[in-house]
Protein backbone atom coordinates (compact mmCIF):
# COMPACT_ATOMS: atom_id res chain seq x y z
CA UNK A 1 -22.88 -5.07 28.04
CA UNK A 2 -19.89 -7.12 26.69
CA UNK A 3 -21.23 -7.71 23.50
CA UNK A 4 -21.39 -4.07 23.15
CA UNK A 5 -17.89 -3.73 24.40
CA UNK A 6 -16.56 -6.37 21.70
CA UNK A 7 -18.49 -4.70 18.93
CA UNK A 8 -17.19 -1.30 20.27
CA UNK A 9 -13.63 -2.75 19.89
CA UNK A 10 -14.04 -4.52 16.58
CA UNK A 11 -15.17 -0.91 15.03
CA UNK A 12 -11.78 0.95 16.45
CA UNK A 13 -9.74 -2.15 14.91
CA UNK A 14 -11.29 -2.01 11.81
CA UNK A 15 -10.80 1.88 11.62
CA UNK A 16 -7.35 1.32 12.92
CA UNK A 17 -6.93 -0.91 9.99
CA UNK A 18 -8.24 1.10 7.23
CA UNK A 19 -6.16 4.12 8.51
CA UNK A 20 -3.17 1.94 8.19
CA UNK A 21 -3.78 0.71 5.17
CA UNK A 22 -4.68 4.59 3.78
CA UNK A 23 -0.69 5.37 4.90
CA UNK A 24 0.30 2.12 3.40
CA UNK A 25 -1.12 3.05 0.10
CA UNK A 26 0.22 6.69 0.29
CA UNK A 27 3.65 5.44 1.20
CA UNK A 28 3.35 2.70 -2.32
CA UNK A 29 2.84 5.67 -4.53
CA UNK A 30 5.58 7.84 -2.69
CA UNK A 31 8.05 4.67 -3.00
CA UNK A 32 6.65 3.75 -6.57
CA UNK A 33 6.67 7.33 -7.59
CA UNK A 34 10.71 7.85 -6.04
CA UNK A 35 11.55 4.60 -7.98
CA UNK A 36 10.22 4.57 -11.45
CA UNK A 37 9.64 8.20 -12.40
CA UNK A 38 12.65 8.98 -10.90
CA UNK A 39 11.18 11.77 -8.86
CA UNK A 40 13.62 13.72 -7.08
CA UNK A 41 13.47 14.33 -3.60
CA UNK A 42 15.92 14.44 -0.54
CA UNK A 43 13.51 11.93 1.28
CA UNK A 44 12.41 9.86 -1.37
CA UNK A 45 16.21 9.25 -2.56
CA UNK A 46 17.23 8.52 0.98
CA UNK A 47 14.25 5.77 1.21
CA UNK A 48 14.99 3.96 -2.07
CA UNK A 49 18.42 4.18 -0.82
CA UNK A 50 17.76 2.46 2.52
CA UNK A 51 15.32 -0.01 1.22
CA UNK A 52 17.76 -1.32 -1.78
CA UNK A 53 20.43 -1.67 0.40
CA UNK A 54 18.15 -3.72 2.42
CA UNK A 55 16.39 -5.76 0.13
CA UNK A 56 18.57 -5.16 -2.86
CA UNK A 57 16.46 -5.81 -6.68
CA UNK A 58 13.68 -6.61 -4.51
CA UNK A 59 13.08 -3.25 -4.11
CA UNK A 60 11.70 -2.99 -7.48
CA UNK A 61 8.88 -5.48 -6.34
CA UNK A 62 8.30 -3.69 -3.01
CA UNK A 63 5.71 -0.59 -3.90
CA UNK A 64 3.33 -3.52 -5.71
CA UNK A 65 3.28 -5.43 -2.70
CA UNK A 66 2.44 -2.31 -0.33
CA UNK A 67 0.09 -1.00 -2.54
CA UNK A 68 -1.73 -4.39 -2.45
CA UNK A 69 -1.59 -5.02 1.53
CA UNK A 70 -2.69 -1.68 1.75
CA UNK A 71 -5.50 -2.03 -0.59
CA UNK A 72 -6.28 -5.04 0.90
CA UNK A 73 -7.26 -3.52 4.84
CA UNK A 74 -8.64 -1.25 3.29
CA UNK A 75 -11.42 -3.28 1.71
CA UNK A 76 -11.69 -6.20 4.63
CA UNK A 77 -10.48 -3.78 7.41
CA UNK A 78 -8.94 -6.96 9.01
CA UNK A 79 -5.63 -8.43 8.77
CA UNK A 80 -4.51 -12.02 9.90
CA UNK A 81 -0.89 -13.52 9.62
CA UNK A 82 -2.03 -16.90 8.34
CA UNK A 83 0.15 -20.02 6.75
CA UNK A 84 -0.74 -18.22 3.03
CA UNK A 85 1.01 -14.83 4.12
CA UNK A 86 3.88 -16.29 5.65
CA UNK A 87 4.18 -18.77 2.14
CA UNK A 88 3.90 -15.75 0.45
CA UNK A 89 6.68 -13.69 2.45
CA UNK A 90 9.11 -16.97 2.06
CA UNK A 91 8.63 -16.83 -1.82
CA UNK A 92 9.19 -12.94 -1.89
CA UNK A 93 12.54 -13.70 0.10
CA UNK A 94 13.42 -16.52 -1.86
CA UNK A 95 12.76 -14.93 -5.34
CA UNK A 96 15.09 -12.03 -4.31
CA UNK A 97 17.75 -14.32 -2.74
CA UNK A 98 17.68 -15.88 -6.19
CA UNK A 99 18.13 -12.65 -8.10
CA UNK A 100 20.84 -11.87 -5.41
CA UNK A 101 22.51 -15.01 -6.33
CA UNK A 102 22.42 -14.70 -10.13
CA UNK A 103 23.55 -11.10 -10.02
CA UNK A 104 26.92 -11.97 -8.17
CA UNK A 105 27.44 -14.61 -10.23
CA UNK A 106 27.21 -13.14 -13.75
CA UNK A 107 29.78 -10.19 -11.64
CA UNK A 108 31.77 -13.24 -11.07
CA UNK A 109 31.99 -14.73 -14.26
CA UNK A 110 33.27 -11.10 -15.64
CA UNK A 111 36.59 -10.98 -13.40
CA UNK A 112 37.47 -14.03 -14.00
C-alpha cells in the first residue's frame, strides 16, 4: 500500500512540475516577446519595467534562462536545487553585477 502511495505522489509532482514549467515557458515568450519585439502592452511594459529595475541589463538574459528551466521540467518533470544550480545562479548575479559596475563607471568617466 505505501509503495502505491509514493508512486501516487511522484505522478502529481511530476504533473505539478510539467504544469509549471508549461507557465514558465509561456511567461519566457511573453517576457521575450515584451522585450525584443517591442510588443506593446500595458502588462508586458509594466513587467519589463519591474524586472529591469530589479535586475537591471540582466533583464536582457532573463527570458533565455526561463525558457530553459522551463523546458527543462518539462522534459525530466523533476527539479532539484543542487551545488550546479546554485553555481549557476552566483555566475548569473555576478555577470550582471559586473555589467552594473562597468555601466556606472563609463557614466562616471563622462561627468568628470
Amino acid at each position: 500500500m505505501s509503495k502505491q502511495k509514493n508512486t501516487e505522489l511522484t505522478k502529481i509532482e511530476k504533473r505539478k512540475n510539467e504544469i509549471l514549467g508549461i507557465m514558465i515557458t509561456a511567461f519566457s515568450i511573453f517576457f521575450f516577446l515584451s522585450i525584443y519585439l517591442q510588443y506593446q502592452s500595458l502588462l508586458g511594459d509594466k513587467i519589463v519595467d519591474i524586472f529591469r529595475f530589479i535586475i537591471g541589463h540582466g533583464v536582457y538574459i532573463l527570458p533565455f534562462m526561463l525558457f530553459l528551466w522551463g523546458i527543462f521540467l518539462i522534459r525530466n518533470k523533476t527539479f532539484k536545487f543542487n551545488l550546479k544550480v546554485f553555481g549557476f545562479i552566483l555566475l548569473y548575479l555576478t555577470v550582471i553585477t559586473f555589467l552594473h559596475l562597468l555601466n556606472h563607471s563609463t557614466i562616471l568617466n563622462n561627468y568628470i
